[in-house]
CSV table of C-alpha atoms in Angstrom, one decimal:
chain,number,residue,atom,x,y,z
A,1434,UNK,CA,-98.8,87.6,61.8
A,1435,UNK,CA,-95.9,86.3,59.8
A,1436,UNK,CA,-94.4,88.0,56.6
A,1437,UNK,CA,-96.8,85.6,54.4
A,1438,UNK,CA,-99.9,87.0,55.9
A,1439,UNK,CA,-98.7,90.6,55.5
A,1440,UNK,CA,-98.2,89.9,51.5
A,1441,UNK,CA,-102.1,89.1,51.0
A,1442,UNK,CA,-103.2,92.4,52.8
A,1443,UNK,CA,-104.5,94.0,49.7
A,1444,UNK,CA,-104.2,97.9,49.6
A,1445,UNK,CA,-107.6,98.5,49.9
A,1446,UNK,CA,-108.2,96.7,53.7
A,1447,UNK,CA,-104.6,99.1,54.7
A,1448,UNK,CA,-106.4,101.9,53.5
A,1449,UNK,CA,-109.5,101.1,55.5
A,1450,UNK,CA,-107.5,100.4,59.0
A,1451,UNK,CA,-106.1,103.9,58.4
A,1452,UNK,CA,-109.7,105.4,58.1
A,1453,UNK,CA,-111.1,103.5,60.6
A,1454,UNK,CA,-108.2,104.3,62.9
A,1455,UNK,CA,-108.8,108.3,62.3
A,1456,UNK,CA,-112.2,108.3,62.3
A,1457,UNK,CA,-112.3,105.7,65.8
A,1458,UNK,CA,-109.7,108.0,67.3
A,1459,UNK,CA,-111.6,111.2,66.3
A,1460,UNK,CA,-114.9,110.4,67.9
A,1461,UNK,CA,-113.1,109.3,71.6
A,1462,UNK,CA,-111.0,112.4,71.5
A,1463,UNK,CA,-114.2,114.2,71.0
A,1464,UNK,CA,-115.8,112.4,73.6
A,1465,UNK,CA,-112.9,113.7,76.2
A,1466,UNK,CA,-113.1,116.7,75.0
A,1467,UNK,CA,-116.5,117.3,75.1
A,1468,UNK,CA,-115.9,117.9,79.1
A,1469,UNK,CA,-113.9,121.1,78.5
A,1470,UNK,CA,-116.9,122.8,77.6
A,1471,UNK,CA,-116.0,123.9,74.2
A,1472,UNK,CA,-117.0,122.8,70.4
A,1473,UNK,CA,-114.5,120.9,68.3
A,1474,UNK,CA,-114.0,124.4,66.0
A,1475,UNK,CA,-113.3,126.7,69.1
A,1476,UNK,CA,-111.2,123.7,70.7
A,1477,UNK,CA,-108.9,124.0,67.6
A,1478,UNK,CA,-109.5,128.1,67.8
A,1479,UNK,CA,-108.4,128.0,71.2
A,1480,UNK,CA,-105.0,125.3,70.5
A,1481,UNK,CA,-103.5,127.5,67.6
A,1482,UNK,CA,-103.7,131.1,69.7
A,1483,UNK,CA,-101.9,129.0,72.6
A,1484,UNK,CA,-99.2,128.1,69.9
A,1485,UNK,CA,-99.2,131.5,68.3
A,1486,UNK,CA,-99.9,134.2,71.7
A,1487,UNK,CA,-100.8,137.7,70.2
A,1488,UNK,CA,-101.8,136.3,66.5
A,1489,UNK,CA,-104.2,139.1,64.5
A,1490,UNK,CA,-107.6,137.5,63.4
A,1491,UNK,CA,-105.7,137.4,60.0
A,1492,UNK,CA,-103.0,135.2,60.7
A,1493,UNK,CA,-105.1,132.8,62.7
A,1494,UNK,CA,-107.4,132.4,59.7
A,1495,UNK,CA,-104.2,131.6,57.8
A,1496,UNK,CA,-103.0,129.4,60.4
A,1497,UNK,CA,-106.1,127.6,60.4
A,1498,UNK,CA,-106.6,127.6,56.5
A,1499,UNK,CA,-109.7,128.8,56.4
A,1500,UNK,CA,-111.7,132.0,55.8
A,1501,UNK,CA,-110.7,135.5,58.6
A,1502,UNK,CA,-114.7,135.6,58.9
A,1503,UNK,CA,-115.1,132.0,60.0
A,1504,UNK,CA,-112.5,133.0,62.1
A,1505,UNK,CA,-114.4,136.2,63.4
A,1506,UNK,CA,-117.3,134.0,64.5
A,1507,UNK,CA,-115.5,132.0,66.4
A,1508,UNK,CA,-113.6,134.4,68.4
A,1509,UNK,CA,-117.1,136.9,69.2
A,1510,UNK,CA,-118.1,133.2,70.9
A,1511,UNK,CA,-115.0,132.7,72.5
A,1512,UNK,CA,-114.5,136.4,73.9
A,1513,UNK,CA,-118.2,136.5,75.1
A,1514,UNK,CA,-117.8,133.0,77.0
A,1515,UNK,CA,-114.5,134.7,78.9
A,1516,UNK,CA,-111.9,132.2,76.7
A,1517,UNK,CA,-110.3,134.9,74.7
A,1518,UNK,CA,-109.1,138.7,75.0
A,1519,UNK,CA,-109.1,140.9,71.9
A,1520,UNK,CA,-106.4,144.1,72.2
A,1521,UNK,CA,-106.1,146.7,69.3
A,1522,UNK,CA,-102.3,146.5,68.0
A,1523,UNK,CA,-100.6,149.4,69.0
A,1524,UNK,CA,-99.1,149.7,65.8
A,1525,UNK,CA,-102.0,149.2,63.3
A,1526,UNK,CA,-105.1,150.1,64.7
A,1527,UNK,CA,-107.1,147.8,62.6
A,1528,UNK,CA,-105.0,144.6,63.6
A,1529,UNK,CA,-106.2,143.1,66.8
A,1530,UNK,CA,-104.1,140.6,68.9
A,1531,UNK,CA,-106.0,137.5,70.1
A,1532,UNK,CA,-104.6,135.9,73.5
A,1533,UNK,CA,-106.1,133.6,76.1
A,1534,UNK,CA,-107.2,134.4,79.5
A,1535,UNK,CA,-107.1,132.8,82.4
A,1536,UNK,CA,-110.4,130.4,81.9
A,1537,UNK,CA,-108.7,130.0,78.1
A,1538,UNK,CA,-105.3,128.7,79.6
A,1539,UNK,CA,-107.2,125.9,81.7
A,1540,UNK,CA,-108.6,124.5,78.7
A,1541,UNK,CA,-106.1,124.7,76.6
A,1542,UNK,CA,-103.9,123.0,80.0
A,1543,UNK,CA,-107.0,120.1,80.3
A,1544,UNK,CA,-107.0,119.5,76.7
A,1545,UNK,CA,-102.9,118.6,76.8
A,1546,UNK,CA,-103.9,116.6,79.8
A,1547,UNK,CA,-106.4,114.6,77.4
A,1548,UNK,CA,-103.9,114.7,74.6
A,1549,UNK,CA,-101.2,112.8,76.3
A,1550,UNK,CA,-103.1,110.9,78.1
A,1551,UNK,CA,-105.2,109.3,74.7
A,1552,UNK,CA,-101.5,108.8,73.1
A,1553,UNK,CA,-100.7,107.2,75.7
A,1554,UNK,CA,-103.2,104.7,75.5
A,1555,UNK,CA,-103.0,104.2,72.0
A,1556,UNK,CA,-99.6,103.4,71.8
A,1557,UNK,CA,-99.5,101.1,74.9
A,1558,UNK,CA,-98.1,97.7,74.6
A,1559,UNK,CA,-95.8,99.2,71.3
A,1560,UNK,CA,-92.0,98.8,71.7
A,1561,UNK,CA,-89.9,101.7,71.2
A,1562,UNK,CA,-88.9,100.2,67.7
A,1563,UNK,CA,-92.2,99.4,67.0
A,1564,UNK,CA,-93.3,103.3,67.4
A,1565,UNK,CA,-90.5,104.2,65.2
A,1566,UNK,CA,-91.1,101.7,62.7
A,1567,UNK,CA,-94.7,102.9,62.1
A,1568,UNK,CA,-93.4,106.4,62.6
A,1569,UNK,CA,-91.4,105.7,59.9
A,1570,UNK,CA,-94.1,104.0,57.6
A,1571,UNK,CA,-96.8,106.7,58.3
A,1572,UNK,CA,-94.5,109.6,57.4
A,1573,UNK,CA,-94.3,107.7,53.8
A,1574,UNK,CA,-97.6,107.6,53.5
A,1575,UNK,CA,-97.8,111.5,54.0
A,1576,UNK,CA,-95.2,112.3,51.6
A,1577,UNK,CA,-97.0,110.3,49.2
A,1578,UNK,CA,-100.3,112.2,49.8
A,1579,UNK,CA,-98.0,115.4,49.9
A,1580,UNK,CA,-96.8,114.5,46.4
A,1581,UNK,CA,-100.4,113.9,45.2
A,1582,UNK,CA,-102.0,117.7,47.0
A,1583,UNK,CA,-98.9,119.0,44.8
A,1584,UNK,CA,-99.9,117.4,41.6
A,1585,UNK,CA,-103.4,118.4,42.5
A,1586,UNK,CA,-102.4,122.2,42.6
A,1587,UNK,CA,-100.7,122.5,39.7
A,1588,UNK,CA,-103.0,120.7,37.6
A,1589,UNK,CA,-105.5,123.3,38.6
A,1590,UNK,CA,-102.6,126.1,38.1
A,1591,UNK,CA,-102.6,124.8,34.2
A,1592,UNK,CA,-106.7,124.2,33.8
């Protein structure tokens, strides 16, 4: 494509590559996934207590932006299948600190595995430059969606 071409994209058909993009990329990395033996919600679950070893329920839910009881489901699921430990804080008995076990580590270890592996692929034939020039372009497309979340709040701070 030459720089003539690129001036006749409309918005609109950039726009849909980027949804189509996600959405393509979302249903293969499901796919691979799907042989660790977890669901999509608990995969997540399972990913932010590797990041964050001996979170409470609490700041998981926070982590996770969503509600501590969604969270509580999850976890029950997780500690009855053998993924998850629950200990009571030692300093507030109503705190308890979420950490993986040993069947826990290996998915969380399988799913990197599928990680890099898909970026990998995804990225193959791109030039360094080229990765850093769409680096580049899709960082300004989150600031601008940043901008908007932030107009978005305080409009509903004033209503």
């Amino acid at each position: 494509m030459d720089g003539n071409c690129l001036s006749e994209i409309s918005n609109k058909k950039i726009i849909h590559q980027l949804i189509s993009f996600a959405i393509k990329h979302r249903k293969i990395m499901l796919n691979y996934l799907d042989e660790t033996g977890v669901y999509q919600a608990q995969h997540r679950l399972l990913m932010v207590i590797s990041h964050n070893p001996n979170a409470s329920q609490n700041d998981i839910a926070k982590l996770m932006d969503v509600s501590a009881a969604t969270v509580a489901v999850s976890l029950k699921k997780l500690e009855k299948e053998g993924y998850i430990n629950k200990e009571m804080d030692e300093v507030d008995n109503r705190l308890n600190k979420i950490t993986l076990t040993e069947k826990g580590e290996k998915v969380v270890e399988r799913s990197r595995q599928i990680f890099d592996s898909t970026d990998e692929k995804v990225l193959e034939g791109f030039t360094e430059e080229e990765k850093q020039t769409l680096y580049v372009l899709l960082q300004k497309l989150n600031d601008n969606l940043d901008r908007m979340e932030d107009e978005i709040k305080s409009e509903k701070g004033r209503a």
